[in-house]
Coordinates of C-alpha atoms and ligand atoms in Angstrom, one line a residue:
M296 CA -3.9 -19.6 21.1
Y297 CA -2.0 -18.2 18.2
A298 CA 1.7 -17.2 18.4
L299 CA 2.0 -13.6 17.7
P300 CA 4.7 -12.6 15.1
M301 CA 7.0 -10.4 17.1
Q302 CA 7.1 -7.6 14.6
G303 CA 3.4 -7.8 13.7
R304 CA 1.2 -4.9 14.6
F305 CA -2.6 -4.6 14.2
I306 CA -4.8 -1.6 13.5
F307 CA -8.5 -2.2 14.0
I308 CA -10.9 0.2 12.4
T309 CA -14.5 0.2 13.6
G310 CA -17.4 2.4 12.5
G311 CA -20.1 4.2 14.5
V312 CA -23.5 5.8 14.0
L313 CA -24.1 4.8 10.4
S314 CA -22.5 3.0 7.4
S315 CA -21.3 4.6 4.2
L316 CA -18.9 7.0 6.0
G317 CA -16.0 5.8 3.8
K318 CA -14.5 3.4 6.3
G319 CA -12.9 1.5 3.4
V320 CA -11.3 4.6 1.9
I321 CA -10.0 5.5 5.4
A322 CA -8.6 2.0 5.9
A323 CA -7.0 2.1 2.5
S324 CA -5.6 5.6 3.1
I325 CA -4.1 4.6 6.4
S326 CA -2.5 1.6 4.8
S327 CA -1.1 3.7 2.1
I328 CA 0.5 6.1 4.6
I329 CA 2.0 3.1 6.5
E330 CA 3.4 1.7 3.3
S331 CA 5.0 5.1 2.5
M332 CA 6.8 4.7 5.9
G333 CA 8.7 1.7 4.5
L334 CA 6.5 -0.9 6.3
S335 CA 4.7 -3.8 4.7
V336 CA 1.0 -3.9 5.1
S337 CA -1.7 -6.5 4.9
I338 CA -5.4 -5.6 5.0
I339 CA -8.4 -7.6 5.9
K340 CA -12.1 -6.7 5.9
L341 CA -14.3 -8.5 8.5
D342 CA -17.9 -8.6 7.4
P343 CA -20.4 -9.4 10.1
Y344 CA -23.2 -10.6 7.8
L345 CA -24.2 -14.3 7.4
N346 CA -23.6 -14.7 3.7
V347 CA -20.5 -16.8 3.0
D348 CA -19.5 -14.0 0.6
P349 CA -21.2 -11.1 -1.2
G350 CA -21.3 -13.1 -4.5
T351 CA -25.0 -14.0 -4.2
M352 CA -26.1 -10.5 -3.2
S353 CA -27.9 -8.1 -5.5
P354 CA -25.8 -5.1 -6.5
Y355 CA -28.7 -3.0 -5.0
Q356 CA -27.8 -4.5 -1.6
H357 CA -24.2 -4.4 -1.5
G358 CA -22.8 -2.6 -4.5
E359 CA -20.2 -4.2 -6.7
V360 CA -18.8 -7.6 -6.0
Y361 CA -15.0 -7.2 -6.1
V362 CA -13.0 -10.2 -7.5
T363 CA -9.5 -11.0 -6.5
D364 CA -6.8 -12.7 -8.6
D365 CA -7.3 -15.9 -6.7
G366 CA -11.0 -15.9 -7.5
A367 CA -12.7 -14.7 -4.3
E368 CA -15.9 -12.7 -4.6
T369 CA -15.5 -10.0 -2.0
D370 CA -16.6 -6.7 -0.6
L371 CA -16.0 -3.7 -2.7
D372 CA -13.8 -2.1 0.0
L373 CA -11.1 -4.5 -1.2
G374 CA -11.1 -2.5 -4.4
H375 CA -10.0 0.5 -2.4
Y376 CA -7.3 -1.5 -0.7
E377 CA -5.9 -2.6 -4.0
R378 CA -6.2 0.9 -5.6
Y379 CA -4.4 2.7 -2.7
T380 CA -1.7 0.2 -1.8
H381 CA 0.6 -2.5 -3.0
A382 CA -0.7 -5.0 -0.4
L383 CA -1.4 -8.5 -1.7
I384 CA -5.2 -8.9 -1.8
S385 CA -6.5 -12.4 -1.9
K386 CA -9.2 -14.7 -0.5
K387 CA -7.6 -14.1 2.9
S388 CA -8.4 -10.4 2.7
N389 CA -12.2 -10.7 3.3
T390 CA -14.0 -12.9 5.8
T391 CA -17.6 -13.0 6.8
A392 CA -19.6 -14.3 9.8
G393 CA -21.0 -16.8 7.4
Q394 CA -17.5 -18.2 6.6
I395 CA -16.5 -18.2 10.2
L396 CA -19.7 -20.0 11.5
D397 CA -19.4 -22.5 8.6
H398 CA -15.8 -23.3 9.6
V399 CA -16.7 -23.7 13.3
L400 CA -19.7 -26.0 12.5
Q401 CA -17.7 -28.1 10.2
S402 CA -14.9 -28.4 12.8
E403 CA -17.5 -29.5 15.3
R404 CA -18.8 -32.2 13.0
K405 CA -15.3 -33.5 12.5
G406 CA -14.9 -33.7 16.3
D407 CA -12.1 -31.1 16.4
Y408 CA -13.4 -29.6 19.6
L409 CA -12.8 -32.8 21.5
G410 CA -16.2 -33.0 23.2
S411 CA -16.4 -29.4 24.4
T412 CA -19.5 -27.2 24.2
V413 CA -19.0 -25.1 21.1
Q414 CA -19.6 -21.4 21.9
V415 CA -19.2 -17.9 20.5
I416 CA -16.4 -17.4 23.1
P417 CA -13.9 -18.9 22.6
H418 CA -14.6 -20.9 19.4
V419 CA -16.1 -18.2 17.1
T420 CA -13.8 -15.5 18.5
D421 CA -10.8 -17.8 18.1
E422 CA -11.7 -18.4 14.5
I423 CA -11.9 -14.7 13.9
K424 CA -8.5 -14.2 15.4
R425 CA -7.1 -17.1 13.3
R426 CA -8.3 -15.4 10.2
I427 CA -6.7 -12.1 11.2
F428 CA -3.4 -13.9 11.7
L429 CA -3.8 -15.7 8.4
A430 CA -4.1 -12.4 6.7
Q431 CA -1.0 -11.2 8.5
N432 CA 0.7 -14.3 7.1
N433 CA 3.7 -14.1 9.5
K434 CA 5.0 -11.3 7.2
A435 CA 3.2 -8.0 7.3
D436 CA 4.7 -5.4 9.6
V437 CA 1.3 -3.9 10.1
T438 CA -2.1 -5.5 9.5
V439 CA -5.1 -3.2 9.0
I440 CA -8.4 -4.8 10.0
E441 CA -11.6 -3.1 8.9
V442 CA -14.7 -4.2 10.6
G443 CA -17.9 -3.9 8.5
G444 CA -21.1 -2.5 9.9
T445 CA -21.4 -0.2 12.9
V446 CA -20.8 -0.8 16.6
G447 CA -24.1 -1.6 18.3
D448 CA -25.1 -4.1 15.6
I449 CA -26.0 -7.5 17.1
E450 CA -24.0 -9.3 14.5
S451 CA -20.8 -7.3 15.1
L452 CA -20.5 -8.4 18.7
P453 CA -18.3 -11.5 18.2
F454 CA -15.9 -9.4 16.0
L455 CA -15.6 -6.7 18.6
E456 CA -15.1 -9.2 21.3
A457 CA -12.2 -10.8 19.2
I458 CA -10.7 -7.4 18.9
R459 CA -11.0 -6.7 22.6
Q460 CA -9.3 -10.0 23.3
M461 CA -6.4 -9.3 20.9
R462 CA -5.8 -5.9 22.6
Y463 CA -6.0 -7.6 26.1
E464 CA -3.5 -10.4 24.9
H465 CA -1.1 -8.1 23.0
P466 CA -1.6 -4.6 24.3
Q467 CA 1.6 -3.2 22.7
H468 CA 0.7 -4.6 19.3
C469 CA -2.8 -3.2 18.8
C470 CA -4.2 0.2 17.9
N471 CA -7.9 0.9 17.7
I472 CA -9.3 3.6 15.4
H473 CA -13.0 4.5 15.5
L474 CA -14.6 6.3 12.7
T475 CA -17.7 8.1 13.7
Y476 CA -20.2 10.6 12.3
V477 CA -20.8 14.2 13.4
P478 CA -23.9 15.6 11.7
Y479 CA -24.4 19.2 10.9
L480 CA -27.8 20.6 11.7
K481 CA -28.7 23.3 9.3
S482 CA -31.5 24.8 11.4
S483 CA -29.2 25.5 14.4
G484 CA -26.1 25.9 12.2
E485 CA -24.0 23.6 14.3
T486 CA -22.4 20.2 14.4
K487 CA -23.9 17.8 16.9
T488 CA -21.7 15.3 18.8
K489 CA -24.4 13.2 20.5
P490 CA -24.5 10.4 17.9
A491 CA -20.7 10.2 18.1
Q492 CA -20.8 10.1 21.9
H493 CA -23.3 7.2 21.8
S494 CA -21.1 5.2 19.4
L495 CA -18.1 5.7 21.7
V496 CA -20.2 4.5 24.6
A497 CA -21.3 1.5 22.6
L498 CA -17.7 0.7 21.9
R499 CA -16.7 1.1 25.6
Q500 CA -19.5 -1.2 26.6
V501 CA -17.8 -4.0 24.7
G502 CA -14.5 -3.1 26.3
I503 CA -12.8 -1.1 23.6
I504 CA -11.5 2.4 24.1
P505 CA -10.1 3.8 20.8
D506 CA -6.7 5.4 20.5
I507 CA -7.8 7.6 17.6
V508 CA -11.2 8.9 16.7
I509 CA -11.9 10.1 13.2
C510 CA -14.9 12.3 12.9
R511 CA -16.7 12.4 9.5
S512 CA -18.9 15.3 8.8
E513 CA -20.2 17.4 5.9
H514 CA -18.6 20.5 7.4
P515 CA -15.5 21.2 9.5
I516 CA -16.1 20.5 13.2
C517 CA -15.6 23.3 15.7
A518 CA -13.0 22.9 18.5
D519 CA -15.6 22.7 21.2
S520 CA -17.3 19.7 19.6
L521 CA -14.0 17.9 19.2
K522 CA -13.2 18.6 22.9
K523 CA -16.6 17.0 23.8
I524 CA -15.9 13.9 21.8
S525 CA -12.4 13.7 23.4
L526 CA -13.9 13.9 26.9
F527 CA -16.7 11.4 26.3
G528 CA -14.6 9.0 24.4
N529 CA -11.6 9.0 26.7
V530 CA -9.4 9.9 23.8
P531 CA -6.8 12.7 24.0
I532 CA -7.8 15.8 22.0
H533 CA -4.9 15.5 19.6
A534 CA -6.1 12.1 18.6
V535 CA -9.7 13.3 17.7
L536 CA -9.4 14.1 14.0
D537 CA -11.8 16.1 12.0
Q538 CA -12.4 14.7 8.6
P539 CA -14.9 16.7 6.6
D540 CA -16.1 15.7 3.1
V541 CA -13.3 16.1 0.6
E542 CA -13.7 19.0 -1.9
H543 CA -12.2 17.5 -5.0
A544 CA -11.3 13.8 -5.0
L545 CA -10.8 10.9 -2.7
F546 CA -7.0 11.4 -3.0
E547 CA -7.5 14.1 -0.4
V548 CA -8.2 11.6 2.3
P549 CA -4.6 10.3 2.8
I550 CA -3.4 13.9 2.5
R551 CA -5.7 15.2 5.2
L552 CA -5.0 12.2 7.5
Q553 CA -1.3 12.9 7.2
E554 CA -1.9 16.6 8.0
H555 CA -3.5 15.4 11.2
K556 CA -0.3 13.4 11.9
I557 CA -2.0 10.1 11.9
D558 CA 1.4 8.5 11.1
L559 CA 2.9 9.8 14.4
L560 CA -0.3 8.9 16.4
I561 CA -0.2 5.3 15.1
S562 CA 3.6 5.0 15.5
N563 CA 3.3 6.2 19.2
V564 CA 0.6 3.7 20.0
L565 CA 2.3 0.8 18.3
K566 CA 5.8 1.8 19.2
L567 CA 6.8 1.7 15.6
S568 CA 10.2 2.9 14.4
P569 CA 9.6 3.0 10.7
P570 CA 12.6 3.4 8.3
N571 CA 11.0 6.4 6.5
Q572 CA 8.8 9.4 7.3
S573 CA 5.4 9.1 5.7
N574 CA 5.0 10.6 2.2
V575 CA 1.8 11.4 0.4
T576 CA 3.4 13.0 -2.7
V577 CA 1.8 10.5 -5.0
W578 CA -1.7 11.7 -3.8
K579 CA -0.7 15.3 -3.8
N580 CA 0.4 15.1 -7.4
L581 CA -2.8 13.4 -8.4
L582 CA -4.9 15.9 -6.5
E583 CA -3.1 18.8 -8.1
K584 CA -3.7 17.3 -11.5
S585 CA -7.4 16.6 -10.9
I586 CA -8.1 20.1 -9.6
H587 CA -6.7 21.7 -12.8
L588 CA -8.5 19.6 -15.5
K589 CA -10.1 21.8 -18.0
E590 CA -11.3 19.6 -20.9
E591 CA -13.7 16.8 -20.5
V592 CA -15.1 13.8 -22.3
L593 CA -18.7 12.5 -22.0
I594 CA -19.1 8.8 -21.5
G595 CA -22.5 7.2 -21.7
V596 CA -22.7 4.4 -19.1
V597 CA -25.2 1.8 -20.2
G598 CA -26.4 -0.4 -17.3
K599 CA -29.3 -1.2 -15.1
Y600 CA -28.1 -0.7 -11.6
L601 CA -27.3 3.0 -12.2
E602 CA -29.3 4.3 -9.3
H603 CA -27.0 2.5 -6.9
K604 CA -23.8 4.5 -6.9
D605 CA -21.6 1.6 -5.8
A606 CA -22.8 -1.0 -8.2
Y607 CA -20.2 -0.1 -10.8
K608 CA -17.6 1.3 -8.4
S609 CA -14.4 -0.1 -10.0
V610 CA -15.5 0.8 -13.6
F611 CA -16.2 4.4 -12.6
E612 CA -12.8 4.5 -10.8
A613 CA -11.0 3.0 -13.8
L614 CA -12.6 5.6 -16.1
Q615 CA -11.5 8.4 -13.8
H616 CA -7.9 7.0 -13.6
A617 CA -7.7 6.9 -17.4
G618 CA -9.2 10.4 -17.7
L619 CA -6.7 11.8 -15.3
S620 CA -3.8 10.2 -17.1
Q621 CA -5.0 12.0 -20.3
N622 CA -5.7 15.3 -18.4
L623 CA -9.4 14.9 -19.0
K624 CA -12.3 15.1 -16.7
V625 CA -14.6 12.2 -17.3
K626 CA -18.2 13.1 -17.2
L627 CA -20.6 10.2 -16.9
I628 CA -24.0 10.2 -18.4
E629 CA -26.3 7.5 -17.2
V630 CA -28.1 5.4 -20.0
N631 CA -30.7 3.2 -18.4
A632 CA -30.8 0.1 -20.5
E633 CA -34.4 -0.6 -19.5
L634 CA -35.6 2.8 -20.7
L635 CA -33.8 2.3 -24.0
E636 CA -36.2 -0.7 -24.4
Q637 CA -39.1 1.7 -24.0
N638 CA -37.9 3.8 -26.9
M639 CA -35.9 6.4 -24.9
T640 CA -33.7 8.4 -27.3
I641 CA -30.1 7.4 -26.8
P642 CA -28.4 10.4 -25.1
E643 CA -25.4 11.8 -27.0
A644 CA -22.0 10.9 -25.7
D645 CA -18.4 10.9 -27.0
A646 CA -18.3 7.1 -26.3
Y647 CA -20.3 4.4 -24.5
I648 CA -19.5 1.7 -22.1
I649 CA -21.8 -1.3 -21.8
M650 CA -21.6 -2.6 -18.3
G651 CA -21.6 -6.2 -17.0
G652 CA -24.7 -7.8 -15.5
F653 CA -26.9 -10.7 -15.1
G654 CA -30.3 -11.7 -16.4
Q655 CA -32.7 -10.6 -19.1
R656 CA -33.7 -7.2 -17.7
G657 CA -32.1 -4.5 -19.8
F658 CA -30.4 -6.9 -22.2
E659 CA -32.4 -5.7 -25.3
G660 CA -31.7 -2.1 -24.4
K661 CA -28.0 -2.8 -24.4
I662 CA -28.4 -4.5 -27.8
L663 CA -29.9 -1.3 -29.2
L664 CA -27.1 0.8 -27.8
A665 CA -24.4 -1.6 -29.2
K666 CA -26.1 -1.4 -32.7
H667 CA -26.2 2.4 -32.5
A668 CA -22.5 2.7 -31.5
R669 CA -21.5 0.2 -34.1
E670 CA -23.4 1.8 -37.0
H671 CA -22.5 5.3 -36.1
K672 CA -18.9 4.5 -35.4
I673 CA -19.0 5.8 -31.9
P674 CA -16.4 4.3 -29.6
C675 CA -17.9 1.5 -27.5
F676 CA -16.4 -0.6 -24.7
G677 CA -18.3 -3.8 -23.6
I678 CA -17.4 -5.4 -20.3
C679 CA -18.3 -9.0 -19.6
L680 CA -22.0 -9.0 -20.4
G681 CA -21.1 -6.1 -22.7
L682 CA -19.0 -8.4 -24.9
Q683 CA -21.9 -10.9 -25.0
V684 CA -24.3 -8.1 -26.0
M685 CA -21.9 -7.0 -28.8
T686 CA -21.6 -10.5 -30.1
V687 CA -25.4 -11.2 -30.1
E688 CA -26.1 -7.8 -31.7
F689 CA -23.5 -8.5 -34.4
A690 CA -24.9 -11.9 -35.2
R691 CA -28.5 -10.5 -35.4
H692 CA -27.9 -7.5 -37.5
V693 CA -24.7 -8.2 -39.5
L694 CA -24.8 -11.9 -39.9
D695 CA -28.6 -11.7 -40.2
I696 CA -29.2 -14.5 -37.7
K697 CA -32.4 -12.8 -36.4
D698 CA -33.1 -15.0 -33.4
A699 CA -29.4 -15.1 -32.2
N700 CA -29.4 -14.9 -28.4
S701 CA -27.6 -15.9 -25.2
T702 CA -29.0 -18.9 -23.4
E703 CA -28.9 -16.8 -20.3
M704 CA -31.7 -14.7 -21.8
E705 CA -33.5 -17.3 -23.9
P706 CA -32.6 -20.8 -22.8
K707 CA -34.4 -22.4 -25.8
T708 CA -32.9 -20.1 -28.5
K709 CA -32.2 -21.9 -31.8
N710 CA -29.1 -19.8 -32.3
P711 CA -27.2 -19.8 -29.0
V712 CA -24.4 -17.4 -30.0
V713 CA -23.6 -17.1 -26.3
L714 CA -24.1 -20.1 -24.1
S715 CA -23.3 -21.6 -20.7
L716 CA -19.6 -22.5 -20.0
E717 CA -19.2 -26.2 -20.6
E718 CA -17.8 -26.9 -17.1
L719 CA -20.8 -25.1 -15.5
K720 CA -23.6 -26.8 -17.4
N721 CA -24.6 -29.1 -14.5
V722 CA -23.9 -26.8 -11.7
T723 CA -27.0 -25.9 -9.7
Q724 CA -25.4 -24.1 -6.7
L725 CA -25.3 -20.3 -7.0
G726 CA -22.5 -19.2 -4.7
G727 CA -18.9 -19.3 -5.8
T728 CA -19.6 -21.4 -8.9
M729 CA -18.8 -18.9 -11.8
R730 CA -15.5 -18.8 -13.7
L731 CA -13.8 -16.6 -11.2
G732 CA -10.4 -14.9 -10.8
S733 CA -7.4 -14.4 -13.0
Y734 CA -6.9 -16.4 -16.3
P735 CA -4.4 -16.0 -19.0
C736 CA -5.3 -14.6 -22.4
N737 CA -3.4 -14.8 -25.7
L738 CA -3.6 -11.7 -27.9
K739 CA -3.5 -11.8 -31.7
E740 CA -0.9 -9.7 -33.3
G741 CA -2.1 -6.9 -35.5
T742 CA -5.3 -6.3 -33.5
K743 CA -6.3 -3.3 -31.4
A744 CA -6.1 -5.4 -28.3
F745 CA -2.5 -6.3 -29.0
D746 CA -1.7 -2.7 -29.9
I747 CA -3.1 -1.6 -26.5
Y748 CA -1.5 -4.2 -24.3
K749 CA 1.7 -4.5 -26.4
N750 CA 2.0 -8.0 -25.2
E751 CA 1.1 -11.5 -26.4
L752 CA 0.0 -12.8 -23.0
I753 CA -2.0 -11.0 -20.5
H754 CA -3.9 -11.9 -17.3
E755 CA -7.2 -10.5 -16.3
R756 CA -9.9 -11.3 -13.7
H757 CA -13.2 -12.9 -14.5
R758 CA -16.7 -13.4 -13.1
H759 CA -19.1 -15.1 -15.6
R760 CA -21.1 -18.2 -16.4
Y761 CA -21.5 -17.8 -20.2
E762 CA -19.2 -17.6 -23.1
V763 CA -19.3 -17.0 -26.9
N764 CA -20.3 -20.2 -28.6
Q765 CA -17.2 -21.3 -30.5
S766 CA -19.2 -22.8 -33.4
Y767 CA -20.2 -19.2 -34.4
V768 CA -16.7 -17.7 -34.2
E769 CA -15.8 -18.4 -37.9
S770 CA -18.9 -16.7 -39.2
L771 CA -18.5 -13.8 -36.7
E772 CA -14.9 -13.3 -37.9
K773 CA -15.9 -13.5 -41.5
G774 CA -18.5 -10.8 -40.9
G775 CA -15.9 -8.5 -39.3
L776 CA -16.2 -9.2 -35.5
L777 CA -12.7 -10.4 -34.7
V778 CA -11.8 -12.5 -31.7
S779 CA -8.5 -10.8 -30.7
G780 CA -8.0 -12.5 -27.4
K781 CA -8.5 -16.1 -26.4
H782 CA -7.9 -18.3 -23.4
P783 CA -4.8 -20.4 -24.5
A784 CA -6.0 -23.8 -23.3
T785 CA -9.7 -23.7 -24.2
N786 CA -9.9 -21.1 -27.0
L787 CA -12.6 -19.3 -25.0
T788 CA -13.3 -15.9 -26.5
E789 CA -11.9 -13.2 -24.2
I790 CA -11.8 -10.2 -26.5
V791 CA -13.8 -9.2 -29.6
E792 CA -13.3 -6.1 -31.7
I793 CA -14.4 -4.6 -35.0
Q794 CA -11.3 -3.4 -37.0
D795 CA -13.3 -1.2 -39.3
H796 CA -14.4 1.0 -36.5
P797 CA -12.6 3.7 -34.5
W798 CA -12.9 1.8 -31.2
Y799 CA -15.4 -1.1 -30.7
L800 CA -14.1 -3.7 -28.3
G801 CA -15.6 -6.1 -25.8
V802 CA -13.9 -8.1 -23.1
Q803 CA -15.2 -11.1 -21.3
F804 CA -13.1 -10.1 -18.2
H805 CA -13.2 -7.2 -15.8
P806 CA -10.1 -5.0 -16.5
E807 CA -11.5 -2.4 -14.0
F808 CA -10.3 -4.5 -11.1
K809 CA -6.6 -3.9 -12.1
S810 CA -6.7 -0.2 -12.6
K811 CA -5.1 2.2 -10.0
S812 CA -5.0 6.0 -10.1
F813 CA -1.2 5.8 -10.3
A814 CA -1.3 2.9 -12.8
P815 CA -4.4 3.3 -15.0
H816 CA -5.4 0.3 -17.1
P817 CA -4.3 0.5 -20.7
L818 CA -7.7 -0.5 -22.1
F819 CA -9.4 2.3 -20.3
V820 CA -6.7 4.8 -21.3
S821 CA -7.1 3.8 -24.9
F822 CA -10.9 4.0 -24.7
I823 CA -10.7 7.5 -23.2
Q824 CA -8.3 8.6 -25.9
A825 CA -10.8 7.3 -28.5
A826 CA -13.6 9.2 -26.8
K827 CA -11.5 12.4 -27.1
E828 CA -10.7 11.7 -30.7
A829 CA -14.4 11.1 -31.4
Q830 CA -15.3 14.4 -29.7
K831 CA -12.7 16.3 -31.8
E832 CA -14.1 14.8 -35.0
A833 CA -17.7 15.5 -34.1
L834 CA -16.7 19.1 -33.5
Q835 CA -14.9 19.4 -36.8
T836 CA -17.9 18.0 -38.7
R837 CA -20.1 20.5 -37.0
V838 CA -18.0 23.5 -37.8
M839 CA -17.2 22.5 -41.4
P840 CA -18.9 24.6 -44.0
V841 CA -21.6 22.6 -45.9
Ligands
LIG1122 N1 -24.3 -12.8 -17.1 C1 -23.1 -12.9 -17.9 C2 -22.4 -14.2 -17.5 O1 -22.6 -14.8 -16.5 C3 -22.1 -11.8 -17.7 C4 -21.6 -11.7 -16.3 C5 -21.0 -10.3 -16.0 O2 -21.2 -9.3 -16.7 N2 -20.2 -10.3 -14.9 O3 -21.6 -14.7 -18.3

């Protein structure tokens, strides 16, 4: 059994009825409210699927893979945690059933269980609890634990059992919050509570009675429906919170939760005496600003997973953060890279962003877009694969190396301008083998990159297998594609830019992971400013008399 840190408190957030209710944003918002009360917070996401991590999953399955500083490939909800709080997010902040079973089986092989029969209870549930305590790290005043999936899923059972045990073992230290769904039936014009009732019954069947129920819905829920949920759920009516879809921005979530006095509800359950009252001013200010935006910029997003809203989550967030900082609405226009290959006209935009990705599909479409933006001097931002696209395009059309390519797309190319990272050449295993996490990067003075960061040394997060071939760097630079950022020890190309262009810059890393609404990333801010400039110029040329 694990020693419980005396001041440690645990808030478990489970979900009912269906996924995609915004449990991650709720967990992040609650964490932000608790932080504002002067308490330290740690957050962990428990994912009941069997993959060791989401790194090997398709973006269509699971949305974006979020990368931490210490190189973990994790669930995208960790992005919300980092964007809403100051909590330290690391490998310890996401664990899956795959990792837990792997650990238990390896321990069994080592003989750690001293001849006992290895079972879900206690061995798997103990390992789940150990990981929760690891995330708490003997430090955090409050640890928020989000459980992926919904109650009733077979694979969630060991996680719910571990939570039940923790409450049984430390009743004063645990608070259970259940997020459920209350659909609105258009035909009868009313909200229906039956699915929520069922999810509360499912939770009760595994021995958990929540302290707080948050009801997600498209419309406000009437008092009678909330009363029903309270009665069926064994939860006092003041702890059944109505959380309809937000009108303007996700910043509204912490504001609404505070209006519902979730801070007091949690403090009562956990017997907390926080130093401060909760404060959501930061969110109120951002919301106020976002409601009153008048001007907008149009950003063409060039990718191939565009139909999956979550596949580029952090980039979309970072663009919005930067827009807000410049008092601009950012309107996105989807540019499907595969359709570009089939001669689709490139939609007009003030600026383009070429997204990261893997594999040949859509690569040539991205090349066409990069050429268009370069030749027409339209601001263009390449992220990870985007940098590689910009480099191959430049080699083909400026240096006239017609068959220049990346070995990811054409393994036998005679001109591998982008090729596999040396250290990964003989790696065959797929999961967790990329260049992952935070690496330093030296910036060259006098470049746009330096001008933006105003620093010689920066640190950014990575997730890639390929790099710019260093033997082409001299020719690329002579031709006008400057390497303005390099990894200090290996000289690996981290940033490329064209100086004779209003804004044409590619990065091998993922700056989007470090952008927060209250601290937008400088690269995105500069990019949005360039988009606005380009818009103004285009307008001027249009109205100028011929
Ligand atoms: N496929 C490229 C690589 O592995 C780019 C990866 C990315 O965009 N995240 O290097």
